[in-house]
Coordinates of C-alpha atoms and ligand atoms in Angstrom, one line a residue:
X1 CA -5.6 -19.1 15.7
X2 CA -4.7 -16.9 19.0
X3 CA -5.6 -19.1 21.8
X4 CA -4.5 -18.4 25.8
X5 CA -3.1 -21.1 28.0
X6 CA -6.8 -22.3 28.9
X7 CA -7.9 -23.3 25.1
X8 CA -4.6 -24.4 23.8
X9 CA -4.6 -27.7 25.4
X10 CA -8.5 -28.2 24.1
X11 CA -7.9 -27.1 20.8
X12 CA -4.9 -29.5 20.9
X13 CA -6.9 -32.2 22.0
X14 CA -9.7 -31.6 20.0
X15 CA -7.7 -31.9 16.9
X16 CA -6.0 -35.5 18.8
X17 CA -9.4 -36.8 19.2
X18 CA -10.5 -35.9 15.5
X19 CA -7.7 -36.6 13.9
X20 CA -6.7 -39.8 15.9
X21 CA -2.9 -40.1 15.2
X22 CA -1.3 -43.0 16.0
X23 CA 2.0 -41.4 17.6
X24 CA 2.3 -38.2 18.7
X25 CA 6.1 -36.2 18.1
X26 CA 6.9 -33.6 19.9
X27 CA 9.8 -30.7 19.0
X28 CA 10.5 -28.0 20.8
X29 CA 13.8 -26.4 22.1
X30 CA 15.8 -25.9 25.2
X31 CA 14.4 -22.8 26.3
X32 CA 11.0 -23.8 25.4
X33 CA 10.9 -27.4 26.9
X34 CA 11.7 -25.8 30.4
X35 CA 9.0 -22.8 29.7
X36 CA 6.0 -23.0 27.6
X37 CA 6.1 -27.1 27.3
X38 CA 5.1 -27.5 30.8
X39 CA 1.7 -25.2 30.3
X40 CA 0.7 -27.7 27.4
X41 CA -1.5 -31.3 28.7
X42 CA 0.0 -32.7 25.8
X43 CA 3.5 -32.6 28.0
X44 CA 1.8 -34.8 30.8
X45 CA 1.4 -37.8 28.1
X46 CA 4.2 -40.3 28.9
X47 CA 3.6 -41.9 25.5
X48 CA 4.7 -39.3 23.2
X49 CA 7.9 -39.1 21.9
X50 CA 9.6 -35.9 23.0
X51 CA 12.6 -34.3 21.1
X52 CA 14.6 -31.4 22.4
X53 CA 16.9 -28.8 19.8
X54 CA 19.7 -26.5 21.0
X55 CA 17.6 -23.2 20.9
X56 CA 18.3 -20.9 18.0
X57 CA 19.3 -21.1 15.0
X58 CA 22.2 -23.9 16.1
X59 CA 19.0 -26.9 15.5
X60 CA 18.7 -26.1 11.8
X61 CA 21.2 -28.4 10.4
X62 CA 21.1 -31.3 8.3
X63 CA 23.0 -33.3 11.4
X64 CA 20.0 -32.4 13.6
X65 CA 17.3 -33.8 10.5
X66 CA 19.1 -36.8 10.4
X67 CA 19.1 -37.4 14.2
X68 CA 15.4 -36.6 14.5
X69 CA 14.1 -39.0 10.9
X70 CA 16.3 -41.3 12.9
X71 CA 14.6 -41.4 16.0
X72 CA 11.4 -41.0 14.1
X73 CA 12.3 -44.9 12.6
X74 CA 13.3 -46.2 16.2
X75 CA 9.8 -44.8 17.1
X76 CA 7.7 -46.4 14.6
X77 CA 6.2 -43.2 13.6
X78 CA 4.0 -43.4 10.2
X79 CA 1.8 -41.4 7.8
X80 CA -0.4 -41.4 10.6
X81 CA 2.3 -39.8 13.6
X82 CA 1.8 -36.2 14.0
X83 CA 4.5 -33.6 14.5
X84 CA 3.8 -31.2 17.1
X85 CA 6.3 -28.4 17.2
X86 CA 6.3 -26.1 20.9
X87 CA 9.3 -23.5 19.9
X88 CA 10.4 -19.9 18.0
X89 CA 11.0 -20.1 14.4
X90 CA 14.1 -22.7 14.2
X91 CA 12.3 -24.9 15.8
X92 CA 9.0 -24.4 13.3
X93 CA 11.4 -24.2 10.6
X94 CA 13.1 -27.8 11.2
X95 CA 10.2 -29.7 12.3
X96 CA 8.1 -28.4 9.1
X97 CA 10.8 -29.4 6.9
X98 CA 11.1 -32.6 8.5
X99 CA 7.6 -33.5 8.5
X100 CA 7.2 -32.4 5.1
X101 CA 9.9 -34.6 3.6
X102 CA 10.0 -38.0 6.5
X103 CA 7.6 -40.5 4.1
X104 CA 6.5 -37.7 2.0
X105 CA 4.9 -36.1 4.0
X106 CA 3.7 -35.9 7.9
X107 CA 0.9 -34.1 9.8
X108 CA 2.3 -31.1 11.4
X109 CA 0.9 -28.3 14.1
X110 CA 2.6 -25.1 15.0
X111 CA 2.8 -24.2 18.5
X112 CA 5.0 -20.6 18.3
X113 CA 5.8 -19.1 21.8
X114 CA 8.2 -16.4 20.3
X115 CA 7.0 -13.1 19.0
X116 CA 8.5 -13.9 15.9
X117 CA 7.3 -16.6 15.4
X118 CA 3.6 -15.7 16.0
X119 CA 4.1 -12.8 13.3
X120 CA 5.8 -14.3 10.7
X121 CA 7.4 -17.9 10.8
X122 CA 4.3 -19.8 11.6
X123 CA 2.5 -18.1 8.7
X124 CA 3.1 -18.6 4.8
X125 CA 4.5 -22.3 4.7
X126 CA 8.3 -21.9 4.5
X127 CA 10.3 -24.7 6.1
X128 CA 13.8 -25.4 6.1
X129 CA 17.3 -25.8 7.3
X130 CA 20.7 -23.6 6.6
X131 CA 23.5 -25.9 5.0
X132 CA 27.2 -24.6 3.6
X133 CA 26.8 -20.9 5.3
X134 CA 23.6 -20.3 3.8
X135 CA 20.6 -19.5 5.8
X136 CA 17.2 -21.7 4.9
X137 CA 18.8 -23.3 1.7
X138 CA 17.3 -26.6 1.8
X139 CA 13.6 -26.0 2.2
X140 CA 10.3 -27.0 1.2
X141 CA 6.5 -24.9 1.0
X142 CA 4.7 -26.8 3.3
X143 CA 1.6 -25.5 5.7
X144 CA 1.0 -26.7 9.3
X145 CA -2.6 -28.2 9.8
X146 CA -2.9 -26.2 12.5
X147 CA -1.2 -23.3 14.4
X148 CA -2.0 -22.2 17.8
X149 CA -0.3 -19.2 19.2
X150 CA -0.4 -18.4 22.9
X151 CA -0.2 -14.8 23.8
X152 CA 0.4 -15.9 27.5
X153 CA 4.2 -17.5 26.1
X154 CA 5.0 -13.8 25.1
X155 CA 6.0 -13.0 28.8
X156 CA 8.3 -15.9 28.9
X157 CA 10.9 -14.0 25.8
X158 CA 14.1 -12.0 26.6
X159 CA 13.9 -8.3 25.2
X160 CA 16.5 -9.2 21.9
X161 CA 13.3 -12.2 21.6
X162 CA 10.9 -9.0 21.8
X163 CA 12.5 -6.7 19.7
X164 CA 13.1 -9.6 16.8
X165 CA 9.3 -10.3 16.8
X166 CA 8.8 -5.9 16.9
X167 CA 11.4 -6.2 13.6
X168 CA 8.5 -7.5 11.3
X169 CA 6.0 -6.2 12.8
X170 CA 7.7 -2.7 12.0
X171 CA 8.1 -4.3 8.3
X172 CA 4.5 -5.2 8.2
X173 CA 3.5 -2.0 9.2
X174 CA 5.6 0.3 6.4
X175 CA 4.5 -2.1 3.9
X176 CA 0.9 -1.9 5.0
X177 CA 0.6 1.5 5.7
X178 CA -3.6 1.1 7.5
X179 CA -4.0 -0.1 11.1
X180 CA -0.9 -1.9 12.0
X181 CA 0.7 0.8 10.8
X182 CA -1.4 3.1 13.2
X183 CA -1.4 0.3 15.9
X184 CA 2.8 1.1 16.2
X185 CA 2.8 4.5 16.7
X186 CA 3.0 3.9 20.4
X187 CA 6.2 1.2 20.2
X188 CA 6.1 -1.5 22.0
X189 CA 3.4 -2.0 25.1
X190 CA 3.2 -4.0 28.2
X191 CA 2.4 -8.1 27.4
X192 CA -0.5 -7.1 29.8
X193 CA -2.5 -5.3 27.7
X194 CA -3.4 -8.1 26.4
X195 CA -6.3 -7.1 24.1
X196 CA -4.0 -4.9 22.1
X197 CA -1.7 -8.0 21.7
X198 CA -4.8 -10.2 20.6
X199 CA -5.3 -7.3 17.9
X200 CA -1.9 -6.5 16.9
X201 CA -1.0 -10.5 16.1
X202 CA -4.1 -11.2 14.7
X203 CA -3.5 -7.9 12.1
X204 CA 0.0 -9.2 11.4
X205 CA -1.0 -12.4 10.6
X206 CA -4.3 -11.3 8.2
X207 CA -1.8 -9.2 6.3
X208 CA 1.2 -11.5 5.8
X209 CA -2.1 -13.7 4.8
X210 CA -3.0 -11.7 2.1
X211 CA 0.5 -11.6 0.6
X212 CA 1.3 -15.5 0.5
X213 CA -2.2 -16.4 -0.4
X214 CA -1.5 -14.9 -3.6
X215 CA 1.6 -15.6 -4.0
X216 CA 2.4 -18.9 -2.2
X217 CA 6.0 -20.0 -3.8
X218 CA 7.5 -16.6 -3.8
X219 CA 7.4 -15.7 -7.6
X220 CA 5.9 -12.3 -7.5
X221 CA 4.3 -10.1 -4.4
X222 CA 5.3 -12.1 -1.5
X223 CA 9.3 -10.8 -2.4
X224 CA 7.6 -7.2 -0.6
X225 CA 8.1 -9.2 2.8
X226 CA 11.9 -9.5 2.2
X227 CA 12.1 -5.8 2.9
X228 CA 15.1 -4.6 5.6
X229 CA 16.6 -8.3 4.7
X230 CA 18.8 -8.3 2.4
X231 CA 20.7 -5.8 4.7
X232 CA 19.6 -7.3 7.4
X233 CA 21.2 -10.9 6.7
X234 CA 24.1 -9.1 5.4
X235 CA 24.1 -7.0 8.7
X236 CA 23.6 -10.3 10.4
X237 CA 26.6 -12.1 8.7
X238 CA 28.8 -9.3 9.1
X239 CA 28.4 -9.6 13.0
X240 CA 27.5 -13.2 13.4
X241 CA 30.3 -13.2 16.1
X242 CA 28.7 -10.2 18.4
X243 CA 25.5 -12.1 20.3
X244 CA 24.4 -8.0 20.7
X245 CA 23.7 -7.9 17.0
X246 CA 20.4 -9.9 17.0
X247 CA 18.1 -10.6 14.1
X248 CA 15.9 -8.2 15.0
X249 CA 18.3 -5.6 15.4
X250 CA 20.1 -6.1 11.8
X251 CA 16.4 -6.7 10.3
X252 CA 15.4 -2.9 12.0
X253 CA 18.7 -1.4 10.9
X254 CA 18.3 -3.0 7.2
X255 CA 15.3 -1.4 6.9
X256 CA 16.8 1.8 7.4
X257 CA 19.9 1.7 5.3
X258 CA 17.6 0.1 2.5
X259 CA 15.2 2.8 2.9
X260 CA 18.3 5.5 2.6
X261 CA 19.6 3.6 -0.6
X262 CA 16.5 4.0 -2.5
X263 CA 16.2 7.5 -1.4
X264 CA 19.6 8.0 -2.7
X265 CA 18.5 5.9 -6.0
X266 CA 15.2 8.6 -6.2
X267 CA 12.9 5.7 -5.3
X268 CA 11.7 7.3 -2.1
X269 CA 11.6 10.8 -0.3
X270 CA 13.1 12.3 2.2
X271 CA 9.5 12.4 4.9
X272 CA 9.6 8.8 4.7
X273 CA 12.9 8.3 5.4
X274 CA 11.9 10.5 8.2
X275 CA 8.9 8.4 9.1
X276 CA 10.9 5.0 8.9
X277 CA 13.3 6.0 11.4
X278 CA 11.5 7.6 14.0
X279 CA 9.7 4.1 13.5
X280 CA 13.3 2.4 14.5
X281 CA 15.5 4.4 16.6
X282 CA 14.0 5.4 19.6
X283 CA 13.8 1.6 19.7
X284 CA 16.9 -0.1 18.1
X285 CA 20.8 1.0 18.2
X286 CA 22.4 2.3 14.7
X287 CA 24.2 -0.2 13.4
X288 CA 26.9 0.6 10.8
X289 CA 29.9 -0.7 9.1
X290 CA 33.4 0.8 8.7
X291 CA 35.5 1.7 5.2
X292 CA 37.7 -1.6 6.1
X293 CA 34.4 -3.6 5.8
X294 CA 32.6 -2.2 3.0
X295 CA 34.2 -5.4 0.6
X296 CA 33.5 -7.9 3.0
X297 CA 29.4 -6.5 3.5
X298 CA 29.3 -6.0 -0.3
X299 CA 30.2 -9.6 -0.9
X300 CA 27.7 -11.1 2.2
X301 CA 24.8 -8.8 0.5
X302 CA 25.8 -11.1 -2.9
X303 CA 25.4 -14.2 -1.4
X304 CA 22.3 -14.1 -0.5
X305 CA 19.9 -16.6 -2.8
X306 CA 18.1 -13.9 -4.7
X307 CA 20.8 -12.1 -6.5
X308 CA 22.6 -13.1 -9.9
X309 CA 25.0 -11.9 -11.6
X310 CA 26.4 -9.0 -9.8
X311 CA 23.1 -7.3 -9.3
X312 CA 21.6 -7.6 -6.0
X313 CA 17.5 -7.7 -5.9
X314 CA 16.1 -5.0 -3.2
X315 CA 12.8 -4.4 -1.9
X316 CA 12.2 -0.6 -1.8
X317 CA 9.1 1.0 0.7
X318 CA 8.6 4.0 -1.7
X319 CA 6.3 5.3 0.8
X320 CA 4.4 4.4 3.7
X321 CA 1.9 1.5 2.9
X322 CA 3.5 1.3 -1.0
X323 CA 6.6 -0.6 -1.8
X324 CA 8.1 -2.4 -5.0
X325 CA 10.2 -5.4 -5.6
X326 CA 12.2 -6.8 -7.8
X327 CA 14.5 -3.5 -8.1
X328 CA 18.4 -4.3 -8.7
X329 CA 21.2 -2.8 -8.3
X330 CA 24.7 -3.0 -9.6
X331 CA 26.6 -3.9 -6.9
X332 CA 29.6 -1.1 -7.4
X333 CA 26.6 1.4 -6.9
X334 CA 26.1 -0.8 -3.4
X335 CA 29.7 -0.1 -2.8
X336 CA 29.2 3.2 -3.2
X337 CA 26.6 3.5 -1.0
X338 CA 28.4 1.6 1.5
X339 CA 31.6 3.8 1.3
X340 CA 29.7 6.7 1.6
X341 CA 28.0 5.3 4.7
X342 CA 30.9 3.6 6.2
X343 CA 32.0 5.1 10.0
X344 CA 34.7 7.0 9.9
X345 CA 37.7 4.5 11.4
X346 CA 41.5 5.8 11.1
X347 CA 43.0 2.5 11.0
X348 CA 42.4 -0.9 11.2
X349 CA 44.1 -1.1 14.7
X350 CA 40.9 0.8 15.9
X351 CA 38.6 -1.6 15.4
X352 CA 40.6 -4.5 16.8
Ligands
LIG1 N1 9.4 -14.1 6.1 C1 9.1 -13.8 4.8 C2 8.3 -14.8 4.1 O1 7.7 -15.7 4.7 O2 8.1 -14.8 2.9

């Protein structure tokens, strides 16, 4: 549901006073406890049991779980306590996976205030955590019983917050290819226009729908969504030191380099490759990799938890609003690709 700040707090209420929990849990982070919590009545109740995460992707540890079932216990909550989670997608991450595992199982509403979030983590039922390295490991499929997002939070995010959220969207768009794809031409507007917003989430959210509707757990159609990730994480790990190289900018630049390899591997043409980067660059910087690095982003592109035995699994957009799954590749043809690609850098002293 997109609400504004007016009907959130009586939607939130009206589900309180139906549903009549006994304890009311709320999670949300730093940045969000200081700017969208204040905005919600539910703040204003002295009862409720309010629990703050480092923002980012720094709460989704099992230390944090075990800190928050803990104060859960200390608090009494039951069955019937509700989780109510005010954040981006960590913070909907952690406190589904919590609440879908503390006594098997607790009540749980989704307030996203990212762009992200709205778009993609609040949607589809993934929860989880990132344990030894990897990123959402430990994880259950669990839906919210309710998810209220507030297109008046979107003026509270950074521009790297805005340009995440604009990732998927971009995603959504190429693999939809019918009126999100028309509603991006433009890039990005003002948060003021807000009846475009209104639109654009609503679209987003209707067509992510359709895929994990039919494909809850992941076994079939829904793997078209991890398009422009598989080099994105990889992206993503390769950098994790640089806070310039956000998740949105490694999702945008996977995307394109995935959308070169499988023109490379004759699963695409050259007009869409065309299409898909006039799509990303007037928006996002190139991000590439050097020959020294090629090993190291061959190996982070193997890790991820879709790949066995030295094939990695890609999603291809063969062209706009068509795109398969399930393709491999060997990885010595990634490292190919990769070589090929990589910037030219003289020595290794030039990059240090
Ligand atoms: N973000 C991709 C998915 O939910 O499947």
């Amino acid at each position: 549901m997109i609400v504004k700040t007016d009907t959130i707090n009586s939607r939130l209420e009206n589900w309180l006073n139906t549903h009549q929990p006994d304890k009311v849990v709320v999670v949300t982070s730093e940045s969000s406890f200081k700017l969208c919590l204040p905005k919600l009545s539910i703040h204003k109740k002295l009862d409720n049991v309010v629990y703050r995460l480092p923002d980012g992707d720094d709460a989704k540890t099992i230390e944090f779980c075990q800190d928050f079932w803990s104060v859960m216990m200390r608090n009494d909550a039951n069955r019937k306590s509700v989780i109510i989670a005010v954040g981006g997608g960590a913070v909907l991450d952690f406190s589904g996976f919590c609440a879908s595992v503390f006594m098997r199982g607790l009540a749980c509403i989704y307030v996203p205030t990212t762009l992200l979030s709205m778009v993609d983590g609040s949607e589809g039922g993934k929860t989880g955590i990132n344990f030894y390295g990897t990123k959402n490991i430990i994880g259950t499929f669990s839906e919210p019983n309710l998810v209220l997002r507030n297109i008046e939070f979107l003026t509270t995010l950074t521009k790297n917050e805005i340009f995440s959220g604009w990732a998927e969207i971009l995603k959504h768009g190429i693999l939809e290819g019918g009126e999100i794809f028309k509603q991006i031409q433009g890039g990005i507007k003002p948060f003021s226009d807000e009846d475009y917003w209104i639109n654009l989430i609503r679209l987003n959210i209707e067509f992510k729908k359709s895929i994990t509707s039919a494909d809850f757990k992941e076994k079939g159609q829904r793997k078209l969504l991890n398009l422009g990730h598989t080099f994105g994480h990889g992206l993503e790990a390769l950098f994790f030191e640089d806070p310039n190289i956000t998740h949105g900018k490694a999702v945008a630049n996977g995307i394109y380099w995935e959308t070169l390899l499988a023109l490379e591997l004759g699963f695409t043409n050259e007009e869409n490759l065309r299409i898909v980067e006039n799509l990303i660059f007037p928006l996002y910087p190139k991000i590439g990799w050097n020959k020294f690095q090629v090993e190291e982003i061959g190996n982070l592109l193997m890790h991820d938890k879709k790949n066995e035995n030295g094939w990695i699994h890609f999603t291809f957009s063969k062209q706009i609003g068509a795109a398969e799954y399930n393709i491999e590749v060997a990885k010595q043809r990634i490292l190919h690709f990769l070589d090929k690609h990589a910037e030219d850098v003289e020595s290794i002293e030039d990059i240090l």
